[in-house]
PDB file of C-alpha atoms in Angstrom:
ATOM      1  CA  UNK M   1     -13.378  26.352 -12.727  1.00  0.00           C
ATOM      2  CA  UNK M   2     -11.665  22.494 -11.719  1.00  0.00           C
ATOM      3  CA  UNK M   3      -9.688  21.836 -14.451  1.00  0.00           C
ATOM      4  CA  UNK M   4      -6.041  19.832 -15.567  1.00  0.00           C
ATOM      5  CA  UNK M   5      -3.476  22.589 -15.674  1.00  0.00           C
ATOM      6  CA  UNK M   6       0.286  21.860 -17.511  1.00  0.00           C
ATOM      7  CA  UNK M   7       3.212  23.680 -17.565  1.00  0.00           C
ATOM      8  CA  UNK M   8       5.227  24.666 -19.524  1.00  0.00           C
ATOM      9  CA  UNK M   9       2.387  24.983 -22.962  1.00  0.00           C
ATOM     10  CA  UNK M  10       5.759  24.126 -24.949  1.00  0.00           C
ATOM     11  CA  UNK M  11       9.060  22.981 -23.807  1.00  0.00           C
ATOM     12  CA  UNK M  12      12.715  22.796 -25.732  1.00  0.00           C
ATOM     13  CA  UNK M  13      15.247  20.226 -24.474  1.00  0.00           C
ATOM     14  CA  UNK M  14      18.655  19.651 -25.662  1.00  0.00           C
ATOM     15  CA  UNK M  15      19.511  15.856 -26.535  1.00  0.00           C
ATOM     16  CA  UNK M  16      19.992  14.260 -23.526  1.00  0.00           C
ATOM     17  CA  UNK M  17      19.422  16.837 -21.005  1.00  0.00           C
ATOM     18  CA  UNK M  18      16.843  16.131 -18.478  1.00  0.00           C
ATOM     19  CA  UNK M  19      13.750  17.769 -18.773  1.00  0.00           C
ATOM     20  CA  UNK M  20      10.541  17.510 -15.834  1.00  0.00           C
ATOM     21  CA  UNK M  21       6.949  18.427 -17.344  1.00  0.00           C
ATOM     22  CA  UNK M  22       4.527  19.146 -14.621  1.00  0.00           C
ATOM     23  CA  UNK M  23       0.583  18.720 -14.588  1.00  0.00           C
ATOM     24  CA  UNK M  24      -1.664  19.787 -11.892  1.00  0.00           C
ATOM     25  CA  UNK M  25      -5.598  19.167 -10.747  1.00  0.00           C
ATOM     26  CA  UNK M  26      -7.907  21.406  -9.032  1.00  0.00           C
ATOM     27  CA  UNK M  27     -10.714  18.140  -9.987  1.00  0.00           C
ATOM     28  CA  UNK M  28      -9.994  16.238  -6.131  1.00  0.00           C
ATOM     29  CA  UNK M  29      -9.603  12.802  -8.841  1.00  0.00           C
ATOM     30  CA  UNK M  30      -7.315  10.098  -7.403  1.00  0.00           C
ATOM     31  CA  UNK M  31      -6.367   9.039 -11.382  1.00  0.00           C
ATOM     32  CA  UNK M  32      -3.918  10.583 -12.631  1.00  0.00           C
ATOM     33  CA  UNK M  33      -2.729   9.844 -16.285  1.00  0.00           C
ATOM     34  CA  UNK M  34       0.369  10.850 -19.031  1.00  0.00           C
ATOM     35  CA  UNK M  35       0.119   9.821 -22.597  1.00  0.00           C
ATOM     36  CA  UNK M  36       2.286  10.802 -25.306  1.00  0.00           C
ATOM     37  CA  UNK M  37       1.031  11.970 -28.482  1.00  0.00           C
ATOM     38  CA  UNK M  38       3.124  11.865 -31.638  1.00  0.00           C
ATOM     39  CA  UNK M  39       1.425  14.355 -34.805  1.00  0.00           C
ATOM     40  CA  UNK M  40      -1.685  12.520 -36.217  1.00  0.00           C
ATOM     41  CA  UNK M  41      -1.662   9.440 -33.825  1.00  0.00           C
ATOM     42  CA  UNK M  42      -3.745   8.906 -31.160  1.00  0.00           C
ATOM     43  CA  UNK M  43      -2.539   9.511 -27.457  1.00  0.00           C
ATOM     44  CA  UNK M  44      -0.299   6.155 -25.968  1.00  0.00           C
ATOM     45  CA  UNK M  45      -0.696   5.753 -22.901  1.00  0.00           C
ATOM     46  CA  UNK M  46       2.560   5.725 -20.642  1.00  0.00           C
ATOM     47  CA  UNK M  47       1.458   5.143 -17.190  1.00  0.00           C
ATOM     48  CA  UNK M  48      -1.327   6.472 -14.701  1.00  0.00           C
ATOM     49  CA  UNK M  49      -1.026   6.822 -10.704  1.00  0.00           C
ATOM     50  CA  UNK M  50      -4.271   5.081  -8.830  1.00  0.00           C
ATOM     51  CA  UNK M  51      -3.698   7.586  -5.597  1.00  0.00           C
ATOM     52  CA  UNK M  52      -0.118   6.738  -4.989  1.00  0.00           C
ATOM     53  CA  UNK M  53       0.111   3.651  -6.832  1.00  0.00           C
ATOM     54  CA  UNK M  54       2.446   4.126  -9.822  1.00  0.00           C
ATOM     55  CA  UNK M  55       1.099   1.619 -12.933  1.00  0.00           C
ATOM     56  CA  UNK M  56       3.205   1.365 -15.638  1.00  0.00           C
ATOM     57  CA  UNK M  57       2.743  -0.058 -19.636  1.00  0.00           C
ATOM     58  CA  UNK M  58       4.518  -2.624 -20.534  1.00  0.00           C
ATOM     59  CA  UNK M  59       6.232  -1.062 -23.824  1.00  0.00           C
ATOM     60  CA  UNK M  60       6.501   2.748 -21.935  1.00  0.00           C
ATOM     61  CA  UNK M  61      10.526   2.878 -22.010  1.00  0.00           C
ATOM     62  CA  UNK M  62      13.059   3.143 -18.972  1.00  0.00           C
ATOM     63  CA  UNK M  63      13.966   6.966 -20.077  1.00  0.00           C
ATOM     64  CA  UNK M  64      10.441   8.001 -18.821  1.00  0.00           C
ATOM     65  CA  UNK M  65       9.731   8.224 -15.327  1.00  0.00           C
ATOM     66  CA  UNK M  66       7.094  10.014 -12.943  1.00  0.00           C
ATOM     67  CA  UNK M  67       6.273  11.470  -9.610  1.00  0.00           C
ATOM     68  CA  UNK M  68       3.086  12.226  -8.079  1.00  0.00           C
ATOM     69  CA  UNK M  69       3.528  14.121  -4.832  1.00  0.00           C
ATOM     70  CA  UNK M  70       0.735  14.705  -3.447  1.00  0.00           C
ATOM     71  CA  UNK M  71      -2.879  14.586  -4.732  1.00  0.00           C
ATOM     72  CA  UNK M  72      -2.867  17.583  -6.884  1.00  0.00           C
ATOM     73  CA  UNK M  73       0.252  17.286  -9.011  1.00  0.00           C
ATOM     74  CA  UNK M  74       2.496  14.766 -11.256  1.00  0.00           C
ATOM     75  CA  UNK M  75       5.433  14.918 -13.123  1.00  0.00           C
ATOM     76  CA  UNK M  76       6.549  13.452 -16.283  1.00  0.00           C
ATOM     77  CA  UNK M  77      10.587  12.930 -16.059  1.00  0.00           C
ATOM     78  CA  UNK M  78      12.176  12.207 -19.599  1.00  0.00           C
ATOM     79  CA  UNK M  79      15.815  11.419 -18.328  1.00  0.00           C
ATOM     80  CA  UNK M  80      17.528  11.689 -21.218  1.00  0.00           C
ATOM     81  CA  UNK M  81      15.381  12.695 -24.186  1.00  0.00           C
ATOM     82  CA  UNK M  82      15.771  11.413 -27.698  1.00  0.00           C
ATOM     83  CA  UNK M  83      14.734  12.768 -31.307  1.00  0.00           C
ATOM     84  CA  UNK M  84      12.131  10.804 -30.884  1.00  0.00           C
ATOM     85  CA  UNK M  85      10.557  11.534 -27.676  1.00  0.00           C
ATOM     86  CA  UNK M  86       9.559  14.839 -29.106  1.00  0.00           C
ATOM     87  CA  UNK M  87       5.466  14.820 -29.227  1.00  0.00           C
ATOM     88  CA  UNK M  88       3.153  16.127 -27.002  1.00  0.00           C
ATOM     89  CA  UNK M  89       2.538  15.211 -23.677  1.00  0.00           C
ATOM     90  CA  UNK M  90      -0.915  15.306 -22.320  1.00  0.00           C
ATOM     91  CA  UNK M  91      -1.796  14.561 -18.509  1.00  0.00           C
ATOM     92  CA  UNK M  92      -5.580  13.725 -17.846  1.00  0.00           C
ATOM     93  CA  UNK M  93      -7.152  13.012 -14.304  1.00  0.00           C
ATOM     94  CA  UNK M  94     -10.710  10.688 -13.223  1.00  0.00           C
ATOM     95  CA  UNK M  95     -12.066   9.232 -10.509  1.00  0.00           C
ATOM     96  CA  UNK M  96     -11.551   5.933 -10.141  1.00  0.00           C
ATOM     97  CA  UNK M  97     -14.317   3.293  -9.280  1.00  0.00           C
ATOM     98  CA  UNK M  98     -17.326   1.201 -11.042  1.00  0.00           C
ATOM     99  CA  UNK M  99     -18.779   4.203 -12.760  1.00  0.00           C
ATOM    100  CA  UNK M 100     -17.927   3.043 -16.455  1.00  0.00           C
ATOM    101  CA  UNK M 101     -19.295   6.293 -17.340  1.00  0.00           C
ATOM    102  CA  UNK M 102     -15.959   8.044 -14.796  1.00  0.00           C
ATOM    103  CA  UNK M 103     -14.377  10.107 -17.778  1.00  0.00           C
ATOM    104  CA  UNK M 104     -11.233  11.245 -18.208  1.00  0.00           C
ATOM    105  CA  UNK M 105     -10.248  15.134 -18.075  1.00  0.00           C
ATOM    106  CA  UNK M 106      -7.759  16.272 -20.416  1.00  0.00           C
ATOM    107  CA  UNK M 107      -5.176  19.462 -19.905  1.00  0.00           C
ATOM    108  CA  UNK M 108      -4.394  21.206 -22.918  1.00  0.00           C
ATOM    109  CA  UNK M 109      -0.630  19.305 -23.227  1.00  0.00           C
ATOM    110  CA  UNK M 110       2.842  20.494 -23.276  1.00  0.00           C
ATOM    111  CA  UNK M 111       4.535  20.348 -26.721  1.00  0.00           C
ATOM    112  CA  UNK M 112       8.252  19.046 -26.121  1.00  0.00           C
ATOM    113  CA  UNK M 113      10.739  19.744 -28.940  1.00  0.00           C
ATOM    114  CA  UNK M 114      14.379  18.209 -28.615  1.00  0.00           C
ATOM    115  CA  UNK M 115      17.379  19.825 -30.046  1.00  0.00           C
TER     116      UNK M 115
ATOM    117  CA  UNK C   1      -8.054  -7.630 -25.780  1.00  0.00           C
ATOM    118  CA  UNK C   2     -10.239  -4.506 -25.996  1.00  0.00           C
ATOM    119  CA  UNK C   3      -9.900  -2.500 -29.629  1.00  0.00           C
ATOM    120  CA  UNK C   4     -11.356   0.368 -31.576  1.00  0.00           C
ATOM    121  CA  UNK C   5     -11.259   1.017 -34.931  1.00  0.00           C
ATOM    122  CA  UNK C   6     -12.329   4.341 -36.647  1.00  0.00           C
ATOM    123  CA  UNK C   7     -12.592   5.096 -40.309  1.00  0.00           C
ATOM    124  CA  UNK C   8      -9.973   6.895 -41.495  1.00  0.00           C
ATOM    125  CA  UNK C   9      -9.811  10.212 -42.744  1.00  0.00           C
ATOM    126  CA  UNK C  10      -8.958  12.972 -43.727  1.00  0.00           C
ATOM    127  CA  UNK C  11     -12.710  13.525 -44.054  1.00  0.00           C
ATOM    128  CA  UNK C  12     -13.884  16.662 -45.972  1.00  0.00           C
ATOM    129  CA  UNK C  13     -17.165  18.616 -46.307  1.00  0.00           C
ATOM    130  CA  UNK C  14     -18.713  21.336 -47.245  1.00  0.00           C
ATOM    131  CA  UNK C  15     -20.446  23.486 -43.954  1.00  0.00           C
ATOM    132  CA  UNK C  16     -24.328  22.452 -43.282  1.00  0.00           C
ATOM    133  CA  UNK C  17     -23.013  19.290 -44.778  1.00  0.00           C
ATOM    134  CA  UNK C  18     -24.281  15.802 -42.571  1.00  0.00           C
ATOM    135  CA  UNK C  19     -21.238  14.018 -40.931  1.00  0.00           C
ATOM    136  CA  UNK C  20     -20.654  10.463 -40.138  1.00  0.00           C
ATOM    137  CA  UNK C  21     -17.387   9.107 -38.656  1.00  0.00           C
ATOM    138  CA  UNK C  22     -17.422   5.918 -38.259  1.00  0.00           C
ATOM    139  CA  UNK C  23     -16.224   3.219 -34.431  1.00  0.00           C
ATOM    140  CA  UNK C  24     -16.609  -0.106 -33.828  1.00  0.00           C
ATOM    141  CA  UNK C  25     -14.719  -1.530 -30.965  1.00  0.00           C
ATOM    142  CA  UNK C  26     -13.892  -5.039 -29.530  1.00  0.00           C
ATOM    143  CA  UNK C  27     -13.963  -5.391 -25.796  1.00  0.00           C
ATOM    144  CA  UNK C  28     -15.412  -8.023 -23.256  1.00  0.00           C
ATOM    145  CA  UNK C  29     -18.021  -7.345 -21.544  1.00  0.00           C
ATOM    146  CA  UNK C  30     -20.089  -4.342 -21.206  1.00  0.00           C
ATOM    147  CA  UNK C  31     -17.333  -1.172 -21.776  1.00  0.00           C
ATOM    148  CA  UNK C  32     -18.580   2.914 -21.650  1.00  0.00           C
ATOM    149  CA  UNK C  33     -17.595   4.549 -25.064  1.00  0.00           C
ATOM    150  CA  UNK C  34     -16.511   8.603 -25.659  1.00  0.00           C
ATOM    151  CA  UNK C  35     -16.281  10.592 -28.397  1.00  0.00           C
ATOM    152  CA  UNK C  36     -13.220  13.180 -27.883  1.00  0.00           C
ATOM    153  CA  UNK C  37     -12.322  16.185 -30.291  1.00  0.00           C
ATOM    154  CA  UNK C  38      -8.929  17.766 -29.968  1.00  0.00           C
ATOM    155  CA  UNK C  39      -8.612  20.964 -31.823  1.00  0.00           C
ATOM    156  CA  UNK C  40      -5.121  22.010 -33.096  1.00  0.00           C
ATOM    157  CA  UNK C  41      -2.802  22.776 -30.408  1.00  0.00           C
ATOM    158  CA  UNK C  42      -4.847  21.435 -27.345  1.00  0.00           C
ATOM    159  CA  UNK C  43      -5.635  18.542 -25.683  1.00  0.00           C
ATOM    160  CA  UNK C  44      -8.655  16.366 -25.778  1.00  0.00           C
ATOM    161  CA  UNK C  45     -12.072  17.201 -24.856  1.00  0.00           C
ATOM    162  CA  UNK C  46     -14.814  14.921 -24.337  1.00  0.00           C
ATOM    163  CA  UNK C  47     -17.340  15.317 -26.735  1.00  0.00           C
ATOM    164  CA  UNK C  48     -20.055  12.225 -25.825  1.00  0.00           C
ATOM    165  CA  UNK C  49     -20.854   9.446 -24.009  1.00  0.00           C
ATOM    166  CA  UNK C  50     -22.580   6.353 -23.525  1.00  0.00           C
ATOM    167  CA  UNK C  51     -22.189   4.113 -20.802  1.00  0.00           C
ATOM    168  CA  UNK C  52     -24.993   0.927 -21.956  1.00  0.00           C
ATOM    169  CA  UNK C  53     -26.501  -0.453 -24.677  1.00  0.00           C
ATOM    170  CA  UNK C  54     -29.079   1.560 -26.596  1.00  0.00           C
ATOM    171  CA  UNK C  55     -27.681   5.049 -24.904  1.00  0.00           C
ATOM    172  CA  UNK C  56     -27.761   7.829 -27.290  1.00  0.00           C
ATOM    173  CA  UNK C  57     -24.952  10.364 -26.113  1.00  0.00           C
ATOM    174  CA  UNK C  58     -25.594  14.438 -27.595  1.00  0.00           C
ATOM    175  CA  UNK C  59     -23.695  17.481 -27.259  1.00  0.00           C
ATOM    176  CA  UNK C  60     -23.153  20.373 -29.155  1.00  0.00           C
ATOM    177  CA  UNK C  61     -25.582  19.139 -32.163  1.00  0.00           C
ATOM    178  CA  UNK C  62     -22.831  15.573 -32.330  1.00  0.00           C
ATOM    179  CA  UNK C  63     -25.114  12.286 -31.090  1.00  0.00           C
ATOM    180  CA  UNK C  64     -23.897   8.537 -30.728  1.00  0.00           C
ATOM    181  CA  UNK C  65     -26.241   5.323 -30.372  1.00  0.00           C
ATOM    182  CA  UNK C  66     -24.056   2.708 -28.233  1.00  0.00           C
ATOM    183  CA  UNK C  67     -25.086  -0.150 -30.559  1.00  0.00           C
ATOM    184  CA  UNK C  68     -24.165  -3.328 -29.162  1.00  0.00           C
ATOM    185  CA  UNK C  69     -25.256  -6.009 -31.746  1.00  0.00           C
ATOM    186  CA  UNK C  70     -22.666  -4.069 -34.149  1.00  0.00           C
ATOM    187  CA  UNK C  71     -20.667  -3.254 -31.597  1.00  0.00           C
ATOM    188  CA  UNK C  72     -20.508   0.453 -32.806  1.00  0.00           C
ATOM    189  CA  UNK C  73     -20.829   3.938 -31.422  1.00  0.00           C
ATOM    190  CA  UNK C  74     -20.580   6.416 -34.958  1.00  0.00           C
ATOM    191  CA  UNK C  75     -20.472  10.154 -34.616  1.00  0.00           C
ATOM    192  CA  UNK C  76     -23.059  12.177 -36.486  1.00  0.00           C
ATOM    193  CA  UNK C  77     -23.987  15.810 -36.462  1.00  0.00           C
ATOM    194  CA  UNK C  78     -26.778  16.674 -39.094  1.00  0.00           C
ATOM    195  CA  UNK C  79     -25.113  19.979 -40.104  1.00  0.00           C
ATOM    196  CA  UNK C  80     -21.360  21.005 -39.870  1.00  0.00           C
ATOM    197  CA  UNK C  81     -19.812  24.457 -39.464  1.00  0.00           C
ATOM    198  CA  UNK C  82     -16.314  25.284 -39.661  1.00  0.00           C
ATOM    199  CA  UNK C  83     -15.940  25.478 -36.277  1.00  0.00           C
ATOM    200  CA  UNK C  84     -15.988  21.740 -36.004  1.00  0.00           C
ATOM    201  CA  UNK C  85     -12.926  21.389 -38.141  1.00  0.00           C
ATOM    202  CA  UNK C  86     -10.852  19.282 -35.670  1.00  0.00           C
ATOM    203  CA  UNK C  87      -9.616  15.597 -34.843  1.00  0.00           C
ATOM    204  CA  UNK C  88     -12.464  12.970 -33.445  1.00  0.00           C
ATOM    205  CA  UNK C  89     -11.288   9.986 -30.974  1.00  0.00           C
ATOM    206  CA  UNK C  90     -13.360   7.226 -30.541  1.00  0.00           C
ATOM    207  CA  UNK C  91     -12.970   5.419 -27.276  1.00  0.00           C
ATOM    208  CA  UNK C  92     -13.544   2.743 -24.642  1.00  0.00           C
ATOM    209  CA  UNK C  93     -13.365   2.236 -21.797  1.00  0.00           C
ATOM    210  CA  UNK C  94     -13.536  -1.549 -19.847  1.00  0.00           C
ATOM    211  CA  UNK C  95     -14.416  -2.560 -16.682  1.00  0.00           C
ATOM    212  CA  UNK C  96     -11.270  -1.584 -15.004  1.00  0.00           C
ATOM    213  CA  UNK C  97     -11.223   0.499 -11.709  1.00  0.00           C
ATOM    214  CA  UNK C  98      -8.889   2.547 -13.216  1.00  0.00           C
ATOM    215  CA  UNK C  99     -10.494   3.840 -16.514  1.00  0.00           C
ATOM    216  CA  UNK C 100      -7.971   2.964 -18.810  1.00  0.00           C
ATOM    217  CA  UNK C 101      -8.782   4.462 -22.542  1.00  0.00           C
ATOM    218  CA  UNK C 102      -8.574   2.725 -25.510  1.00  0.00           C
ATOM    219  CA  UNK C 103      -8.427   4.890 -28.333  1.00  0.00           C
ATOM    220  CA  UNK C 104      -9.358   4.638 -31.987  1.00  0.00           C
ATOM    221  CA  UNK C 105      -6.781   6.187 -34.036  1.00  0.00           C
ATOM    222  CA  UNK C 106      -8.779   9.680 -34.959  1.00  0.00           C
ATOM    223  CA  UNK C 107     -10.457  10.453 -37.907  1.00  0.00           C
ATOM    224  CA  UNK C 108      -9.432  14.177 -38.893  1.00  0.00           C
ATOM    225  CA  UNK C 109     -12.033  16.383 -40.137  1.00  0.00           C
ATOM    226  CA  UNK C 110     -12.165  19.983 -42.094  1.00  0.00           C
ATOM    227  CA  UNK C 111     -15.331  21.722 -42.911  1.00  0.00           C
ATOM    228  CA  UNK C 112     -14.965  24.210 -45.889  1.00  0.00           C
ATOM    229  CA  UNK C 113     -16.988  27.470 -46.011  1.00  0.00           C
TER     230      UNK C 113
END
């Protein structure tokens, strides 16, 4: 089945230690998208890739970065992870264009703890 | 800018009860709008759709009217089970090429045996 695939399911960082999450498609989209989601909030949105054009929000903070190599994967770099950057991360992939209806697919999220 | 507001919860019934949750959005011009239900643990999983006025998006017994004069797209499923005991996203989506979501801020819900 095409589906959003990330790895690790649950990941434990030490304060400030670098830590890469990685999310990959088998769906052929050319959107691909990373939100964080803190317990009982909705997902924020931190930035999306348009086929290899990186689009950031405004308020998503320096310490978060990302990488999309190739059509089928992206990474979510946290360079130096706070307390408060613990949440989970979900990726989700569409395909772009005027189809309003163009949904977005969800993977099932990494949960990052920091220590 | 574009908004969407859902009532809050935690909302609580008894199973074969009839569920409402509550969306109205804000948004120029003519946005698609999703229901999503995360269960505990996993990501999100699109429930619904509608992508025009009047559309009526169904699946698994849930249905939405895209309502445009009250600019509102509520959830309803005429009898809950347990099983449905999860967290419900409203969202939009504009007329972006790159399908940007705007979510509500979910409305939790527990069904009780």
């Amino acid at each position: 089945d095409a589906m959003v695939i990330q790895n690790p399911r649950y990941q434990v960082t030490q304060f400030g230690k670098p830590v890469t999450l990685s999310c990959s498609q088998t769906l052929n989209h050319n959107v691909m998208y990373w939100y964080q989601q803190k317990s009982s909030q909705a997902p924020k949105l931190l930035f999306h890739y348009y086929d290899k054009d990186f689009n950031n929000e405004a308020d998503t903070p320096d310490n978060f970065q990302s990488r999309r190599p190739n059509t089928s994967f992206c990474f979510l770099d946290i360079r130096s992870p706070g307390l408060g950057d613990a949440a989970m991360y979900l990726c989700a992939t569409s395909r772009s264009g005027r189809s309003l209806g163009n949904e977005q697919f969800f993977g099932p999220g990494t949960r990052l703890t920091v220590l | 800018g574009n908004s969407v507001t859902q009532m809050e919860g935690p909302v609580t019934l008894s199973e074969e009860a009839f569920l409402t949750i509550n969306c109205t959005y804000t948004a120029t011009g003519y946005p698609s709008l999703f229901w999503y239900v995360q269960y505990p643990g996993e990501g999100l999983q699109l429930l619904l759709k509608a992508t025009k006025a009047d559309d009526k998006g169904s699946n698994k017994g849930f249905e939405a009217t895209y309502r445009k004069e009250t600019t509102s797209f509520h959830l309803e499923k005429g009898s809950v089970q347990v099983s449905d005991s999860a967290v419900y996203f409203c969202a939009l989506r504009g007329s972006s090429n790159t399908g940007k979501l705007i979510f509500g801020q979910g409305t939790t819900l527990q069904v009780k045996p």
